[in-house]
mmCIF file of C-alpha atoms in Angstrom:
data_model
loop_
_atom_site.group_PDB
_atom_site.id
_atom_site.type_symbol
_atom_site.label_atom_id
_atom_site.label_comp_id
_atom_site.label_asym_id
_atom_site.label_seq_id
_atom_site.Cartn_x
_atom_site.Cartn_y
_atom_site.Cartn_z
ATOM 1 C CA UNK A 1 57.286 66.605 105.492
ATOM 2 C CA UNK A 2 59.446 68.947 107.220
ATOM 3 C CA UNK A 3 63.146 66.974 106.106
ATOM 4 C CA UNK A 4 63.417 68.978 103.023
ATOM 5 C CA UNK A 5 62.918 72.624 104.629
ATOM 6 C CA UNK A 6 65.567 71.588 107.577
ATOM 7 C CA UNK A 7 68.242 70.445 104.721
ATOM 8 C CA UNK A 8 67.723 73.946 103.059
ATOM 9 C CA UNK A 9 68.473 75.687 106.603
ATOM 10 C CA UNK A 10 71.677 73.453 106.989
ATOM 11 C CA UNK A 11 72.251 73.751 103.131
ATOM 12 C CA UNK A 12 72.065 77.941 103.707
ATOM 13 C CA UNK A 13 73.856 77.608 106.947
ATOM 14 C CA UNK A 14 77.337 75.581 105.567
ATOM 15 C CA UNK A 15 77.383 77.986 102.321
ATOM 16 C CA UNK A 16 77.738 81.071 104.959
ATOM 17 C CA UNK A 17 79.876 79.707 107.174
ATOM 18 C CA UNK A 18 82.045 78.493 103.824
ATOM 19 C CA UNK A 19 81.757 82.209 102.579
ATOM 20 C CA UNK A 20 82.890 83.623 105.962
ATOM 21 C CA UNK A 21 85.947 81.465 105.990
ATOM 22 C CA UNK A 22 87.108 82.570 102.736
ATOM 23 C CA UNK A 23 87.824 85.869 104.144
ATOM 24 C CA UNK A 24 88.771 84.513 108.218
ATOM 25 C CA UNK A 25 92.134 84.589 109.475
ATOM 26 C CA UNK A 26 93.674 83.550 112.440
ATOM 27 C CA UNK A 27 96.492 84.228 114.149
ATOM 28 C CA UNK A 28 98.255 81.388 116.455
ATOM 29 C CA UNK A 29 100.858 83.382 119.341
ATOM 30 C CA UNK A 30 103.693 81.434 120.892
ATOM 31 C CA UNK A 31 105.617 83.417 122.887
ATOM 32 C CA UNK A 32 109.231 81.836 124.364
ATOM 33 C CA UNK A 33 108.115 80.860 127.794
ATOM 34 C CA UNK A 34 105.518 82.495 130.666
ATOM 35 C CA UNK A 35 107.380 85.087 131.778
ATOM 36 C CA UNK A 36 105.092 87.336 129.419
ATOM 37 C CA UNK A 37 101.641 86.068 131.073
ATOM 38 C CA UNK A 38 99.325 89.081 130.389
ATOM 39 C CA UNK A 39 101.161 91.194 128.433
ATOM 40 C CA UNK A 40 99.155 92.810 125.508
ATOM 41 C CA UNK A 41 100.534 91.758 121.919
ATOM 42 C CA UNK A 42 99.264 94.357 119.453
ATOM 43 C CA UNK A 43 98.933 93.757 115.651
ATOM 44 C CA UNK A 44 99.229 97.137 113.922
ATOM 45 C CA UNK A 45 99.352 97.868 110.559
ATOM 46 C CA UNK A 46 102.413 98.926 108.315
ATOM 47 C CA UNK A 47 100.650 101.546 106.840
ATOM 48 C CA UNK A 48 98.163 104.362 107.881
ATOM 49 C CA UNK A 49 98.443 102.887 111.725
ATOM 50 C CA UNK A 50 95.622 104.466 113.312
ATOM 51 C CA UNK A 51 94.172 103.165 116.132
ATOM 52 C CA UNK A 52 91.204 101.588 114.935
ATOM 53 C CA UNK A 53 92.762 99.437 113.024
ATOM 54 C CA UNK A 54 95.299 98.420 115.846
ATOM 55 C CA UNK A 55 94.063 94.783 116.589
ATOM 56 C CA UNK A 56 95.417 92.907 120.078
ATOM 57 C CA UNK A 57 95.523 89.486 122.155
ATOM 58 C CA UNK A 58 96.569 89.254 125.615
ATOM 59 C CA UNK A 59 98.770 86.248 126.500
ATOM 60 C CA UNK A 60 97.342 83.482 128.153
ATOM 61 C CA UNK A 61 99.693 80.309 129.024
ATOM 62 C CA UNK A 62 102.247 81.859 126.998
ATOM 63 C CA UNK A 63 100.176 82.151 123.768
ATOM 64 C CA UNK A 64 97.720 84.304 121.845
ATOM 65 C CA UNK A 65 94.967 84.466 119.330
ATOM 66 C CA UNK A 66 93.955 87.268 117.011
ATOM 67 C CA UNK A 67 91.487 86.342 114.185
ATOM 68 C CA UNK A 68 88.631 88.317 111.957
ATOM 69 C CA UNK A 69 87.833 88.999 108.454
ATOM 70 C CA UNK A 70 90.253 90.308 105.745
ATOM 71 C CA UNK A 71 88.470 91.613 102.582
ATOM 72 C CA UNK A 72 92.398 92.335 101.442
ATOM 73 C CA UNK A 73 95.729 91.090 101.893
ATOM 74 C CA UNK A 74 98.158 93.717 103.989
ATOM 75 C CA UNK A 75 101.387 93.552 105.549
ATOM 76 C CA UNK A 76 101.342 94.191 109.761
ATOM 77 C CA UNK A 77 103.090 94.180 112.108
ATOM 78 C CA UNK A 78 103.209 92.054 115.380
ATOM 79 C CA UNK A 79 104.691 93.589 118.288
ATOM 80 C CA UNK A 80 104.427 94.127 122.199
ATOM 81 C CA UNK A 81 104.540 97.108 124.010
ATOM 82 C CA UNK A 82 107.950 99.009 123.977
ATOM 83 C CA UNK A 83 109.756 98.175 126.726
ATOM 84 C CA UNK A 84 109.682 94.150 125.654
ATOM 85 C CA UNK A 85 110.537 94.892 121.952
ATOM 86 C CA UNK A 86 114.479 94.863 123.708
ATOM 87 C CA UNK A 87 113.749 90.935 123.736
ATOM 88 C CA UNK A 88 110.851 90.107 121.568
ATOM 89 C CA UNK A 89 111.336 90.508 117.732
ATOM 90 C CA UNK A 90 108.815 92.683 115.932
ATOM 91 C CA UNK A 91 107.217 90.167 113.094
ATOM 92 C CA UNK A 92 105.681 91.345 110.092
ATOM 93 C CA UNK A 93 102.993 88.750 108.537
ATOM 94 C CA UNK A 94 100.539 89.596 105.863
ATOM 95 C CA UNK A 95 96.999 89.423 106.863
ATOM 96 C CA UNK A 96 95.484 86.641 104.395
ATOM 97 C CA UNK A 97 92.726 84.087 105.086
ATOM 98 C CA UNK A 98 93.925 80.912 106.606
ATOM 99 C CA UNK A 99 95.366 79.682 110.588
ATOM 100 C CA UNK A 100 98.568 81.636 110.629
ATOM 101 C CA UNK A 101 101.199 80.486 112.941
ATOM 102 C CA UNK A 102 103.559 82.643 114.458
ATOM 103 C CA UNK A 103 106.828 82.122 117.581
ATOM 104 C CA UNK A 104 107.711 85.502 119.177
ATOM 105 C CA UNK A 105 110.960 85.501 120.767
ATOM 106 C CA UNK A 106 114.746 86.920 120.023
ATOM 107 C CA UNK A 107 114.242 85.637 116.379
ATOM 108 C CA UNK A 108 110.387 85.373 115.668
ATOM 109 C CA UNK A 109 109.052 83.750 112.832
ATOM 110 C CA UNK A 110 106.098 83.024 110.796
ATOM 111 C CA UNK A 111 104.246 80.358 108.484
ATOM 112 C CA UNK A 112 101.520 78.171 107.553
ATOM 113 C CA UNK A 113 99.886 80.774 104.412
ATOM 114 C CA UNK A 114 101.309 80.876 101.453
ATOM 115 C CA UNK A 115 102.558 84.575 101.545
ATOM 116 C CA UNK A 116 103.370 84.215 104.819
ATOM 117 C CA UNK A 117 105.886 81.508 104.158
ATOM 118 C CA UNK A 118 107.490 83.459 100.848
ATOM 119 C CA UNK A 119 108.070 86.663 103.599
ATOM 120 C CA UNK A 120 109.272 84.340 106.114
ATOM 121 C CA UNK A 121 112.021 82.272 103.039
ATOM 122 C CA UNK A 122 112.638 86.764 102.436
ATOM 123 C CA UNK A 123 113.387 87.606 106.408
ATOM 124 C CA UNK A 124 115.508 84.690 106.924
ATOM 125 C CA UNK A 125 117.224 85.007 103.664
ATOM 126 C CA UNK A 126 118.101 88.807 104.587
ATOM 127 C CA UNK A 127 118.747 87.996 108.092
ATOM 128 C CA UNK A 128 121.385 85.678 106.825
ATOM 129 C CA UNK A 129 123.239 87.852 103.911
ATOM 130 C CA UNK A 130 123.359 90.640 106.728
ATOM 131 C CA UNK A 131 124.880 88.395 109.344
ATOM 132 C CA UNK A 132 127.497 87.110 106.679
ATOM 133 C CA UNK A 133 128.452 90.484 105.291
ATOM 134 C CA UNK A 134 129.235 92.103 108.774
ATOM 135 C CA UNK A 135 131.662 89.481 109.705
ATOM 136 C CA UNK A 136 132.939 90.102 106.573
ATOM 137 C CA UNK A 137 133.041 93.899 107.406
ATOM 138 C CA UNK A 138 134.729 93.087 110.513
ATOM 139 C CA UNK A 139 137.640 90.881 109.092
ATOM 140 C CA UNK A 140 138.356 93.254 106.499
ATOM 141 C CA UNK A 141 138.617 96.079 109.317
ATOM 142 C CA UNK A 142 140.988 93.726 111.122
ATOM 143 C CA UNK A 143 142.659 92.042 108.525
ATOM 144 C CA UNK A 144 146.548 92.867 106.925
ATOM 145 C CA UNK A 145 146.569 94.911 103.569
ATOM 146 C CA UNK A 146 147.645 91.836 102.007
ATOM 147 C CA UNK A 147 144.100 89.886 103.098
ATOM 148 C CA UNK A 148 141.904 92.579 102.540
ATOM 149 C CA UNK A 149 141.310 92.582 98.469
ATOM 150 C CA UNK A 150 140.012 88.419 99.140
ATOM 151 C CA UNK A 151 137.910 89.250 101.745
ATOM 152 C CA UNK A 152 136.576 92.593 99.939
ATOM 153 C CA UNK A 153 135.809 90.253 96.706
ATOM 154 C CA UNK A 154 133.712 87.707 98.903
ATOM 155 C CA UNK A 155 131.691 90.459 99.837
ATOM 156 C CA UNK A 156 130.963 91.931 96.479
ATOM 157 C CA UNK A 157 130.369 87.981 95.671
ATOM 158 C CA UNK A 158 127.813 87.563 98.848
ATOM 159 C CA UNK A 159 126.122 91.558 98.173
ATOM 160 C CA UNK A 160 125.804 90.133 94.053
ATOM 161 C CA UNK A 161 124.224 87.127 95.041
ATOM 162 C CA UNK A 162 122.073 88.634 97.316
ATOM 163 C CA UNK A 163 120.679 91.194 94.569
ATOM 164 C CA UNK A 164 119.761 88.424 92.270
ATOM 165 C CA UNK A 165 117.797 86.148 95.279
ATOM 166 C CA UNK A 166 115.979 89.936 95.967
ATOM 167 C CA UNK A 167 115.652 90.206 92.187
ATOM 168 C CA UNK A 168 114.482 86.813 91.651
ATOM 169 C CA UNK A 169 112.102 86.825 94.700
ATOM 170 C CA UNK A 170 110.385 89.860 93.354
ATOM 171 C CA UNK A 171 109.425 88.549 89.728
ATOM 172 C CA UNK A 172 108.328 85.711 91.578
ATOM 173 C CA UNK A 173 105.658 88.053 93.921
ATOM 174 C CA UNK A 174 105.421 89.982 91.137
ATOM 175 C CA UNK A 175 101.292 90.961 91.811
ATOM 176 C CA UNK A 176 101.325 90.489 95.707
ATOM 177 C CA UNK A 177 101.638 92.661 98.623
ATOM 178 C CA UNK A 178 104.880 90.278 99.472
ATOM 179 C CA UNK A 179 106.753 91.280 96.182
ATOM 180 C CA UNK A 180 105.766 95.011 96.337
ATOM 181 C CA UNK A 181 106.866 94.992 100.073
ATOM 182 C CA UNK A 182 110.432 94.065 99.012
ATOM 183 C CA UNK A 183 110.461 95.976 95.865
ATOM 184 C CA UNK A 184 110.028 98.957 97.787
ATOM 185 C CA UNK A 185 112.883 98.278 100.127
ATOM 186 C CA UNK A 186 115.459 96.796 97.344
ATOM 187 C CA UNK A 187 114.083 98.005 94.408
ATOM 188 C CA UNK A 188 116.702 100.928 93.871
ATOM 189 C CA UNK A 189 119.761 98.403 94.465
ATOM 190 C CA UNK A 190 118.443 96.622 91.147
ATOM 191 C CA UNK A 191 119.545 97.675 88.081
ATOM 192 C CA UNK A 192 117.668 99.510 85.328
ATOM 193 C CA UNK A 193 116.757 96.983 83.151
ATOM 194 C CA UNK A 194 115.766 94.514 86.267
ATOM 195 C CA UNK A 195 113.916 97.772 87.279
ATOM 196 C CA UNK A 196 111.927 97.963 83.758
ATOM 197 C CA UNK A 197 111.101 94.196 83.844
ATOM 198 C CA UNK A 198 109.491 94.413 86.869
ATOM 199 C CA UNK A 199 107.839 97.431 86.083
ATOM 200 C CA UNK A 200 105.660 98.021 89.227
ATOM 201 C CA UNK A 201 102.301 100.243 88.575
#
């Protein structure tokens, strides 16, 4: 007699807990080794950073967990205090429902959400592009008159194709905080008319 009022509480129960986790996120730390047992990792936003909504984890057996409801997806940034940022890469990760998974070290990185891995393919692509074009910088400085127009036109090549993967990553992320995020920093490298097809409100 009582069966059919229990499978309405479990019924009532599994929608709520299906509703919370549309909006839960968590955040899964590894940090390089131990050496960073108890130190604070904060997660603070990229915009309007005030305090109270500064978020933090302290590391236990070299990891850490930060998780809670997002009602909207925003970019933040995951960082330790000062004095460690010297050795531990600041990581920026958009804070979207879903287990996010995240190494902190010389060269941190980030995945497992789906705009989490398009800003991760972004960093690494940039990280790249920058790496190539200095050592291109520092040939040309070095190199004989004779050497310097080839090396100048692989770095026009390298900057050109790097424009169009910015350009082509943005029409892609077109309507999501990833796409705005680069726009903003690239957006006045692209040319008018790849500015007017993006056309950002």
């Amino acid at each position: 007699m009582f069966k059919p009022i229990r499978n309405t509480v479990c019924i009532l129960l599994l929608i709520l807990a299906g509703c919370q986790g549309d909006h839960h996120f968590r955040i899964q730390g590894q940090m390089p080794d131990k050496t960073y047992e108890g130190e604070v990792i904060y997660l603070v936003p990229l915009e309007k950073a005030v305090k109270e909504r500064v978020d933090s984890a302290i590391v236990v057996n070299g990891m850490f967990t930060i998780e809670g409801e997002t009602d909207s997806n925003e970019i933040f940034i995951i960082r330790a205090k000062p004095l460690l940022r010297f050795t531990l890469q600041e990581l920026l990760v958009v804070k979207e429902p879903g287990v996010l998974k995240v190494n902190i070290g010389n060269s941190s990185r980030t995945g497992g959400t789906a705009l989490n891995d398009s800003l991760q393919k972004w960093k690494e692509n940039k990280m790249m592009s920058d790496s190539l074009y200095y050592q291109l910088l520092g040939k040309y400085k070095a190199a004989d008159i004779t050497l310097q127009s080839g090396i100048k036109k692989k770095a026009d090549s390298l900057n050109t194709a790097n424009l169009d993967f910015n350009y082509r990553f943005v029409r892609n992320n077109l309507h999501n905080v990833v796409g705005k995020f680069v726009n903003k920093i690239m957006g006045e490298s692209f040319s008018p008319e790849q500015q007017k097809n993006l056309n950002f409100k």
